[in-house]
């Protein structure tokens, strides 16, 4: 979990919303990290695909996955900026 999440109220059971803006933004950042690490990056490895898959097909799929990974990085940067701007103010509820 990222530092912001550890310092806020995101340690909750699944489905429960954070109580503060900082907690909400930290949760959003955690979701972006989870998507990027557990989904897209795993699929960048040809060993995680069916055996015998044509390398050219894999390369075409990989091009699209790279776009998704880059989008996720932009999302993370945007959310990090929101945390910097609004999430550190404990009065921003």
PDB file of C-alpha atoms in Angstrom:
ATOM      1  CA  UNK A   1       0.000   0.000   0.000  1.00  0.00           C
ATOM      2  CA  UNK A   2       1.278   3.477  -0.728  1.00  0.00           C
ATOM      3  CA  UNK A   3       2.312   5.936   1.961  1.00  0.00           C
ATOM      4  CA  UNK A   4      -0.798   8.093   1.562  1.00  0.00           C
ATOM      5  CA  UNK A   5      -3.067   5.113   2.027  1.00  0.00           C
ATOM      6  CA  UNK A   6      -1.180   4.042   5.118  1.00  0.00           C
ATOM      7  CA  UNK A   7      -1.655   7.502   6.618  1.00  0.00           C
ATOM      8  CA  UNK A   8      -5.344   7.700   5.823  1.00  0.00           C
ATOM      9  CA  UNK A   9      -8.491   5.712   6.257  1.00  0.00           C
ATOM     10  CA  UNK A  10      -8.218   3.200   3.420  1.00  0.00           C
ATOM     11  CA  UNK A  11      -7.610   0.146   5.619  1.00  0.00           C
ATOM     12  CA  UNK A  12     -11.264  -0.905   5.384  1.00  0.00           C
ATOM     13  CA  UNK A  13     -13.242  -3.959   4.445  1.00  0.00           C
ATOM     14  CA  UNK A  14     -14.025  -4.266   0.746  1.00  0.00           C
ATOM     15  CA  UNK A  15     -16.902  -2.092  -0.376  1.00  0.00           C
ATOM     16  CA  UNK A  16     -16.618   0.403   2.466  1.00  0.00           C
ATOM     17  CA  UNK A  17     -15.936   3.995   1.365  1.00  0.00           C
ATOM     18  CA  UNK A  18     -13.198   6.122   2.949  1.00  0.00           C
ATOM     19  CA  UNK A  19     -14.353   8.917   5.263  1.00  0.00           C
ATOM     20  CA  UNK A  20     -12.073  11.663   3.948  1.00  0.00           C
ATOM     21  CA  UNK A  21     -11.054  13.074   0.598  1.00  0.00           C
ATOM     22  CA  UNK A  22      -7.469  12.009   1.323  1.00  0.00           C
ATOM     23  CA  UNK A  23      -8.632   8.457   1.980  1.00  0.00           C
ATOM     24  CA  UNK A  24     -10.744   8.391  -1.162  1.00  0.00           C
ATOM     25  CA  UNK A  25      -7.859   9.618  -3.329  1.00  0.00           C
ATOM     26  CA  UNK A  26      -5.453   7.141  -1.716  1.00  0.00           C
ATOM     27  CA  UNK A  27      -7.920   4.339  -2.493  1.00  0.00           C
ATOM     28  CA  UNK A  28      -8.106   5.470  -6.120  1.00  0.00           C
ATOM     29  CA  UNK A  29      -4.315   5.460  -6.326  1.00  0.00           C
ATOM     30  CA  UNK A  30      -4.188   1.948  -4.862  1.00  0.00           C
ATOM     31  CA  UNK A  31      -6.692   0.759  -7.484  1.00  0.00           C
ATOM     32  CA  UNK A  32      -4.552   2.184 -10.301  1.00  0.00           C
ATOM     33  CA  UNK A  33      -1.487   0.437  -8.873  1.00  0.00           C
ATOM     34  CA  UNK A  34      -3.359  -2.841  -8.573  1.00  0.00           C
ATOM     35  CA  UNK A  35      -4.644  -2.672 -12.141  1.00  0.00           C
ATOM     36  CA  UNK A  36      -1.228  -1.833 -13.520  1.00  0.00           C
ATOM     37  CA  UNK A  37       0.703  -4.421 -11.543  1.00  0.00           C
ATOM     38  CA  UNK A  38      -1.690  -7.337 -11.377  1.00  0.00           C
ATOM     39  CA  UNK A  39      -3.254  -7.148 -14.813  1.00  0.00           C
ATOM     40  CA  UNK A  40      -1.340  -5.362 -17.527  1.00  0.00           C
ATOM     41  CA  UNK A  41       2.225  -6.173 -16.502  1.00  0.00           C
ATOM     42  CA  UNK A  42       1.452  -9.876 -16.055  1.00  0.00           C
ATOM     43  CA  UNK A  43       0.185 -10.013 -19.615  1.00  0.00           C
ATOM     44  CA  UNK A  44       3.349  -8.418 -21.016  1.00  0.00           C
ATOM     45  CA  UNK A  45       5.126 -11.748 -20.500  1.00  0.00           C
ATOM     46  CA  UNK A  46       4.508 -14.241 -23.328  1.00  0.00           C
ATOM     47  CA  UNK A  47       4.856 -17.093 -20.807  1.00  0.00           C
ATOM     48  CA  UNK A  48       1.508 -16.019 -19.317  1.00  0.00           C
ATOM     49  CA  UNK A  49      -0.278 -16.620 -22.630  1.00  0.00           C
ATOM     50  CA  UNK A  50      -1.330 -19.937 -24.209  1.00  0.00           C
ATOM     51  CA  UNK A  51       1.559 -22.134 -25.313  1.00  0.00           C
ATOM     52  CA  UNK A  52       2.312 -21.939 -29.008  1.00  0.00           C
ATOM     53  CA  UNK A  53       0.830 -18.488 -29.466  1.00  0.00           C
ATOM     54  CA  UNK A  54       2.156 -16.831 -32.622  1.00  0.00           C
ATOM     55  CA  UNK A  55       4.842 -14.290 -31.684  1.00  0.00           C
ATOM     56  CA  UNK A  56       3.468 -11.738 -34.170  1.00  0.00           C
ATOM     57  CA  UNK A  57       0.030 -11.956 -32.554  1.00  0.00           C
ATOM     58  CA  UNK A  58       1.610 -11.506 -29.131  1.00  0.00           C
ATOM     59  CA  UNK A  59       3.509  -8.425 -30.338  1.00  0.00           C
ATOM     60  CA  UNK A  60       0.280  -6.867 -31.653  1.00  0.00           C
ATOM     61  CA  UNK A  61      -1.485  -7.540 -28.351  1.00  0.00           C
ATOM     62  CA  UNK A  62       1.520  -6.154 -26.485  1.00  0.00           C
ATOM     63  CA  UNK A  63       1.273  -2.855 -28.412  1.00  0.00           C
ATOM     64  CA  UNK A  64      -2.254  -2.386 -27.088  1.00  0.00           C
ATOM     65  CA  UNK A  65      -1.269  -3.362 -23.558  1.00  0.00           C
ATOM     66  CA  UNK A  66       1.520  -0.778 -23.600  1.00  0.00           C
ATOM     67  CA  UNK A  67      -1.095   1.889 -24.375  1.00  0.00           C
ATOM     68  CA  UNK A  68      -3.152   0.728 -21.381  1.00  0.00           C
ATOM     69  CA  UNK A  69      -0.099   0.743 -19.101  1.00  0.00           C
ATOM     70  CA  UNK A  70       0.772   4.275 -20.222  1.00  0.00           C
ATOM     71  CA  UNK A  71      -2.834   5.364 -19.585  1.00  0.00           C
ATOM     72  CA  UNK A  72      -2.642   3.884 -16.100  1.00  0.00           C
ATOM     73  CA  UNK A  73       0.590   5.805 -15.447  1.00  0.00           C
ATOM     74  CA  UNK A  74      -1.152   9.023 -16.505  1.00  0.00           C
ATOM     75  CA  UNK A  75      -4.081   8.207 -14.221  1.00  0.00           C
ATOM     76  CA  UNK A  76      -1.653   7.599 -11.363  1.00  0.00           C
ATOM     77  CA  UNK A  77       0.075  10.936 -12.032  1.00  0.00           C
ATOM     78  CA  UNK A  78      -3.283  12.732 -12.108  1.00  0.00           C
ATOM     79  CA  UNK A  79      -4.451  11.140  -8.858  1.00  0.00           C
ATOM     80  CA  UNK A  80      -1.080  11.861  -7.219  1.00  0.00           C
ATOM     81  CA  UNK A  81      -1.492  15.508  -8.214  1.00  0.00           C
ATOM     82  CA  UNK A  82      -4.960  15.572  -6.673  1.00  0.00           C
ATOM     83  CA  UNK A  83      -3.563  14.059  -3.474  1.00  0.00           C
ATOM     84  CA  UNK A  84      -0.831  16.695  -3.404  1.00  0.00           C
ATOM     85  CA  UNK A  85      -3.331  19.490  -4.009  1.00  0.00           C
ATOM     86  CA  UNK A  86      -6.311  18.348  -1.937  1.00  0.00           C
ATOM     87  CA  UNK A  87      -5.548  15.155  -0.054  1.00  0.00           C
ATOM     88  CA  UNK A  88      -3.145  16.490   2.534  1.00  0.00           C
ATOM     89  CA  UNK A  89      -5.620  19.021   3.886  1.00  0.00           C
ATOM     90  CA  UNK A  90      -7.439  17.155   6.620  1.00  0.00           C
ATOM     91  CA  UNK A  91     -10.301  19.667   6.383  1.00  0.00           C
ATOM     92  CA  UNK A  92     -11.036  18.776   2.741  1.00  0.00           C
ATOM     93  CA  UNK A  93     -13.918  16.393   3.308  1.00  0.00           C
TER      94      UNK A  93
END
